[in-house]
Tab-separated table of C-alpha atoms in Angstrom:
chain	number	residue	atom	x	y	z
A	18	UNK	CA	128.046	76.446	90.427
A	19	UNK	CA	126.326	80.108	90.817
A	20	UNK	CA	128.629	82.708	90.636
A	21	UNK	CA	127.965	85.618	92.420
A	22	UNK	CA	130.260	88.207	91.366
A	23	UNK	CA	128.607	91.149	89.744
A	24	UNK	CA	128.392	92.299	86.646
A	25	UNK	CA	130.126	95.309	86.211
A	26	UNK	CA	129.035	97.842	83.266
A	27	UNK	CA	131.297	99.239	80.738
A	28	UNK	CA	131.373	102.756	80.577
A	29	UNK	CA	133.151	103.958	77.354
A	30	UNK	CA	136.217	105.736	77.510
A	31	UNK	CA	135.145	109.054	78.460
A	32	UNK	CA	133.615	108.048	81.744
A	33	UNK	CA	129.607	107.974	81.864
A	34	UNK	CA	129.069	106.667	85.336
A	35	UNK	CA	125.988	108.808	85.870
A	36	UNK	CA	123.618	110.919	83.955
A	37	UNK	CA	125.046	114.585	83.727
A	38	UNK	CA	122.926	116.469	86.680
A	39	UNK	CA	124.212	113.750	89.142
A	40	UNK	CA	127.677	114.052	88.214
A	41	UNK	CA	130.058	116.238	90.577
A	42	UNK	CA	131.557	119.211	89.375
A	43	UNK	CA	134.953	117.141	89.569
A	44	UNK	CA	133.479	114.509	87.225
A	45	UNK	CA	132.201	116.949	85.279
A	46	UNK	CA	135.858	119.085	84.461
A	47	UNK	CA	137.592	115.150	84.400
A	48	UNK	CA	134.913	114.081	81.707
A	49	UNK	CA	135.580	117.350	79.510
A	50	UNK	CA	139.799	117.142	79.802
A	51	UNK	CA	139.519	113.546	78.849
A	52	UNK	CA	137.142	113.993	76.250
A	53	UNK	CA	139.116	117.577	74.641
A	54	UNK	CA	142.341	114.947	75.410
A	55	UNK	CA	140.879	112.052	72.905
A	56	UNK	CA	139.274	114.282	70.695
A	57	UNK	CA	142.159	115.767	69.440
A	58	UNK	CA	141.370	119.173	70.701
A	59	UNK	CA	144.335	119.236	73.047
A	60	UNK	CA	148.055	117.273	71.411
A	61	UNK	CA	151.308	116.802	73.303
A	62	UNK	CA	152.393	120.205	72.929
A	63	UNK	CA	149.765	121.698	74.830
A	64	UNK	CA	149.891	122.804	78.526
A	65	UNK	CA	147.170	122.868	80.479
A	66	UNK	CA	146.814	124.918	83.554
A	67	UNK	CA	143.813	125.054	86.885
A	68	UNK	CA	144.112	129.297	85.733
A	69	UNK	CA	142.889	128.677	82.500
A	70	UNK	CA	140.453	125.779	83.098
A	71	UNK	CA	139.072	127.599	86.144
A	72	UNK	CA	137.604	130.169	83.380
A	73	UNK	CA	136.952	127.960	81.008
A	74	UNK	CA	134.589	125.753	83.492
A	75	UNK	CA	133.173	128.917	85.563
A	76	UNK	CA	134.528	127.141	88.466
A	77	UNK	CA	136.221	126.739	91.355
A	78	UNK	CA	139.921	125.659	92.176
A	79	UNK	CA	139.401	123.005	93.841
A	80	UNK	CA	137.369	120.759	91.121
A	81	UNK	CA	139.639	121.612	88.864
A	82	UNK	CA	142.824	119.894	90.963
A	83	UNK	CA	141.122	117.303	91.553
A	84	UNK	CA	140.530	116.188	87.834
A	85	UNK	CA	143.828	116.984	87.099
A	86	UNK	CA	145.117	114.260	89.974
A	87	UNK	CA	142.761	111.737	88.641
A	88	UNK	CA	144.106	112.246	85.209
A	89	UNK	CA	147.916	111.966	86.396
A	90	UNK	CA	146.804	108.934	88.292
A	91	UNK	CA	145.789	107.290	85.439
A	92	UNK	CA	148.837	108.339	83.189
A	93	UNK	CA	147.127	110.476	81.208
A	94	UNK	CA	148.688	113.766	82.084
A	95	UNK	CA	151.819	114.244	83.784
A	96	UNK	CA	152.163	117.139	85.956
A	97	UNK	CA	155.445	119.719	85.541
A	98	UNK	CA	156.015	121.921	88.564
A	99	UNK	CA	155.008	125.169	88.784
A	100	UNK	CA	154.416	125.356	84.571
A	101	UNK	CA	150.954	122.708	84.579
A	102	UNK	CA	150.090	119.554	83.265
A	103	UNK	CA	151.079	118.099	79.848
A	104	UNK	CA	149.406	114.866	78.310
A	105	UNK	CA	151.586	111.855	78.504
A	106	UNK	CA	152.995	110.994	74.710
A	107	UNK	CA	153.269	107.132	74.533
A	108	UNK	CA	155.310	104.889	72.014
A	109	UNK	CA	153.814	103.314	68.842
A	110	UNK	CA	155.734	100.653	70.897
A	111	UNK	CA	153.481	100.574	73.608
A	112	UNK	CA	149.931	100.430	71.693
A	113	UNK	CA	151.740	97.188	70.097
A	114	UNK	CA	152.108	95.981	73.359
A	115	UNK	CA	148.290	96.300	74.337
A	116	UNK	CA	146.758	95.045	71.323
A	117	UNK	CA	149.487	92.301	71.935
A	118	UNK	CA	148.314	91.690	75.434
A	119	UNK	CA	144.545	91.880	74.165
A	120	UNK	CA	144.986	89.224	71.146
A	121	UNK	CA	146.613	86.690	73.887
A	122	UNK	CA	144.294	87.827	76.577
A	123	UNK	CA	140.620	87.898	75.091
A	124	UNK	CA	140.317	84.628	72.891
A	125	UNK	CA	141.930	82.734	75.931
A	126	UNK	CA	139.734	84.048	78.650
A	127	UNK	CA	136.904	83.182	76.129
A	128	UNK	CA	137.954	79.645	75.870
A	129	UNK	CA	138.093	79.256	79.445
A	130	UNK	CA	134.988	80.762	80.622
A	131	UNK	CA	132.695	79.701	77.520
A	132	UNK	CA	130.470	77.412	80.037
A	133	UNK	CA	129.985	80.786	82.112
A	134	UNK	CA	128.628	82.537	78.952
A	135	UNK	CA	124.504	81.942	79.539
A	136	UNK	CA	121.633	82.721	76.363
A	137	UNK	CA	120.781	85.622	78.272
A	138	UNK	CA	123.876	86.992	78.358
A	139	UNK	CA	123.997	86.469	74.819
A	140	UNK	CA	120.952	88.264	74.128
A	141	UNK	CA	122.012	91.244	76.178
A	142	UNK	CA	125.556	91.481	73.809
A	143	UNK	CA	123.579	91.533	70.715
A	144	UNK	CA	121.192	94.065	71.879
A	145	UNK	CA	124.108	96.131	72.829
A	146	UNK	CA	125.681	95.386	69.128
A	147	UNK	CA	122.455	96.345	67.438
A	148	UNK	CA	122.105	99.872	69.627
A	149	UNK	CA	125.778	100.367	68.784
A	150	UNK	CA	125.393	99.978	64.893
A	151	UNK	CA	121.956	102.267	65.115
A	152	UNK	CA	122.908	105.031	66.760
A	153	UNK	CA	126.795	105.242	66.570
A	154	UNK	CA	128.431	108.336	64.807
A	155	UNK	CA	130.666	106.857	62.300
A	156	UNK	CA	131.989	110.288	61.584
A	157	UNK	CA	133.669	110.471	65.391
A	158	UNK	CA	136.747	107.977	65.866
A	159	UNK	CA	136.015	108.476	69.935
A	160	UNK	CA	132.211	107.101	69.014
A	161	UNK	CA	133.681	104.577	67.456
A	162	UNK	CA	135.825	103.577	70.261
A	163	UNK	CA	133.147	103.799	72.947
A	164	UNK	CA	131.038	101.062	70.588
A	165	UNK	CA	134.409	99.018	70.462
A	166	UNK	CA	135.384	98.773	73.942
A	167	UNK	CA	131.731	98.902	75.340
A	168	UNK	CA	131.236	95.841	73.283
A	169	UNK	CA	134.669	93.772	74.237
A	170	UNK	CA	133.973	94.921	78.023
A	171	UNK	CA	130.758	93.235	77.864
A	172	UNK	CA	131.326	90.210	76.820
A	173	UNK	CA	134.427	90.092	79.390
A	174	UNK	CA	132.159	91.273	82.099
A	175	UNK	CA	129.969	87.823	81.112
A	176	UNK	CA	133.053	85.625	82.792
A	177	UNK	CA	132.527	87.199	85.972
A	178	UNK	CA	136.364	87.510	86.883
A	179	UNK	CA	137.062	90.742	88.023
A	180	UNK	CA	140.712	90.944	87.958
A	181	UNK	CA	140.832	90.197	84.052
A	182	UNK	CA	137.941	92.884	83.721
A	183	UNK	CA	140.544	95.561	85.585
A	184	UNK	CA	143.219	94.731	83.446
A	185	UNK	CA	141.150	94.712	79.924
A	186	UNK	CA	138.959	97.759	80.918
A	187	UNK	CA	142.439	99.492	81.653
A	188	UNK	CA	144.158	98.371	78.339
A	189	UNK	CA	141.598	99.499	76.212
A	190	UNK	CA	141.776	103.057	78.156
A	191	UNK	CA	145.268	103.390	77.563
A	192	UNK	CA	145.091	102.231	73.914
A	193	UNK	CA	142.427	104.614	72.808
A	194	UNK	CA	144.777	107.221	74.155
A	195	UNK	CA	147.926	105.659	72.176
A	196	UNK	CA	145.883	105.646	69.410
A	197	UNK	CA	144.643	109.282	69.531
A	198	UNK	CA	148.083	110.861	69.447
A	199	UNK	CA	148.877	108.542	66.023
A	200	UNK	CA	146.151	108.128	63.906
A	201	UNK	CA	143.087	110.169	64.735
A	202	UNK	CA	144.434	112.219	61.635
A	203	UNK	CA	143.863	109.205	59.440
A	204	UNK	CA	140.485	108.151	60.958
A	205	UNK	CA	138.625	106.352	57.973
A	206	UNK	CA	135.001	105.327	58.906
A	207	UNK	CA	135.019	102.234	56.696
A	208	UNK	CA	136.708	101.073	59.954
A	209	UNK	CA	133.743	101.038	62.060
A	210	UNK	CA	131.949	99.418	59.306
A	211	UNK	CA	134.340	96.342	59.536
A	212	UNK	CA	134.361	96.214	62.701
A	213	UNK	CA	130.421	95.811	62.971
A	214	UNK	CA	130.814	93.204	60.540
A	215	UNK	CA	133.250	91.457	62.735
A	216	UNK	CA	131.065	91.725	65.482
A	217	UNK	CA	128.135	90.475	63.572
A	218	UNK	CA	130.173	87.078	62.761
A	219	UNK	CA	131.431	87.012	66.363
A	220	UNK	CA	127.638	86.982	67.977
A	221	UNK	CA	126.902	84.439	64.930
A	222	UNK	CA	129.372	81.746	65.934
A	223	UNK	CA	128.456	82.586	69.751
A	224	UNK	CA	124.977	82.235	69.355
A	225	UNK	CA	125.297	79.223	67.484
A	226	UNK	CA	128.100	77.685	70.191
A	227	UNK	CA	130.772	76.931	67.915
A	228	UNK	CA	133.373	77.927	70.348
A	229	UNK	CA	135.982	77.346	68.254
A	230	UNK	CA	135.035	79.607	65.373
A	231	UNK	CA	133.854	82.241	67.936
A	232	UNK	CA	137.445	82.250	69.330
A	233	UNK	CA	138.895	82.462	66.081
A	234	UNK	CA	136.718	85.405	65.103
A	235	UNK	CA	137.466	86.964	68.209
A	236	UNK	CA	141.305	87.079	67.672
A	237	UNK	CA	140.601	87.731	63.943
A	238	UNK	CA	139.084	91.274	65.279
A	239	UNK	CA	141.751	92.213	67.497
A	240	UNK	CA	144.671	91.167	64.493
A	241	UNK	CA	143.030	93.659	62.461
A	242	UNK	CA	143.612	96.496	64.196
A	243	UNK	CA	147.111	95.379	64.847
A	244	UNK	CA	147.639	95.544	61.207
A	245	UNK	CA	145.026	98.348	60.160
């Protein structure tokens, strides 16, 4: 059977849907809060306000709102009448619910669609795995992340069922921001050299088909976070 559903690309958590001098000015402003958001540079506490990101940007109002909509859209920010917007703080509670979601989610999706998963597409998550362990800042936690979900949302994107690549894309958004308000403060980057390792073993047993074993590993990756 050909499928013909495309493959959608991940994107990282801070959006990079096109190169910087295509981007709108309203992509632009929603790129920055998310990334400030993530980073650390903005916590709970903070309000934000169009006044003071209107001079922080050089720009107009209008941009400005619009980010901020997208952002409360997405439950990242929550908006509070005629004060500004305030990011949305989120229960240790929930993040145990995503990565609870994603360890009974992602090993079964890969069971079911392992005949869907061709050489080629294969080749292209390795490539991806190599460029990630070359080039990705172990110093930044958000770097980290990007590598992380870039590299789960690949592999999903392989099964070519766009309903379960909505819903994973979306956990992994929400749990980077979970995770941010917790334990950014703790980042250790031994982390991202497990996690490479995981990976590693992962395109090992997936290369080699033992579906099984690649399952296993798979699950293995996500039960480490759940109890890192």
């Amino acid at each position: 059977m050909n499928w013909v559903l495309p493959i959608k690309k991940p994107v990282g958590l801070v959006s990079r849907r096109k190169v910087e001098d295509k981007m709108t000015l309203r992509e632009k402003v929603y790129d920055s809060i998310k990334q400030d958001i993530v980073s650390g540079n903005y916590s709970t506490s903070d309000i934000l306000n169009e006044k003071n990101l209107m001079n922080k940007y050089q720009i107009s109002k209008a941009p400005v709102r619009d980010a901020l909509i997208e952002l409360c859209n997405e439950g990242v920010l929550k908006s509070i009448p005629r004060l500004g917007y305030v990011i949305v703080s989120y229960s240790k509670e929930y993040l145990d619910g995503i990565l609870k979601l994603r360890k009974f989610l992602e090993p079964k999706y890969l069971d079911e669609y392992w005949e869907r998963v061709q050489d080629r597409d294969i080749e292209v998550l390795e490539s991806l795995h190599l460029e990630q362990m070359e080039n990705a800042c172990r110093e930044d936690p958000v770097s980290y992340w990007n590598t992380n979900m870039d590299f789960h949302l690949t592999l999903a994107s392989f099964y070519h069922d766009e309903y379960y690549y909505e819903i994973l894309e979306n956990a992994f958004q929400k749990q980077m921001l979970v995770f941010s308000q917790y334990y950014w403060n703790s980042w250790n980057r031994e982390v991202f050299n497990i996690y490479s390792h995981q990976h590693s073993e992962f395109l090992f047993y997936l290369k080699n088909r033992d579906r099984k074993k690649a399952v296993e590993e798979l699950r293995r990756d996500i039960d480490y976070f759940m109890k890192g």
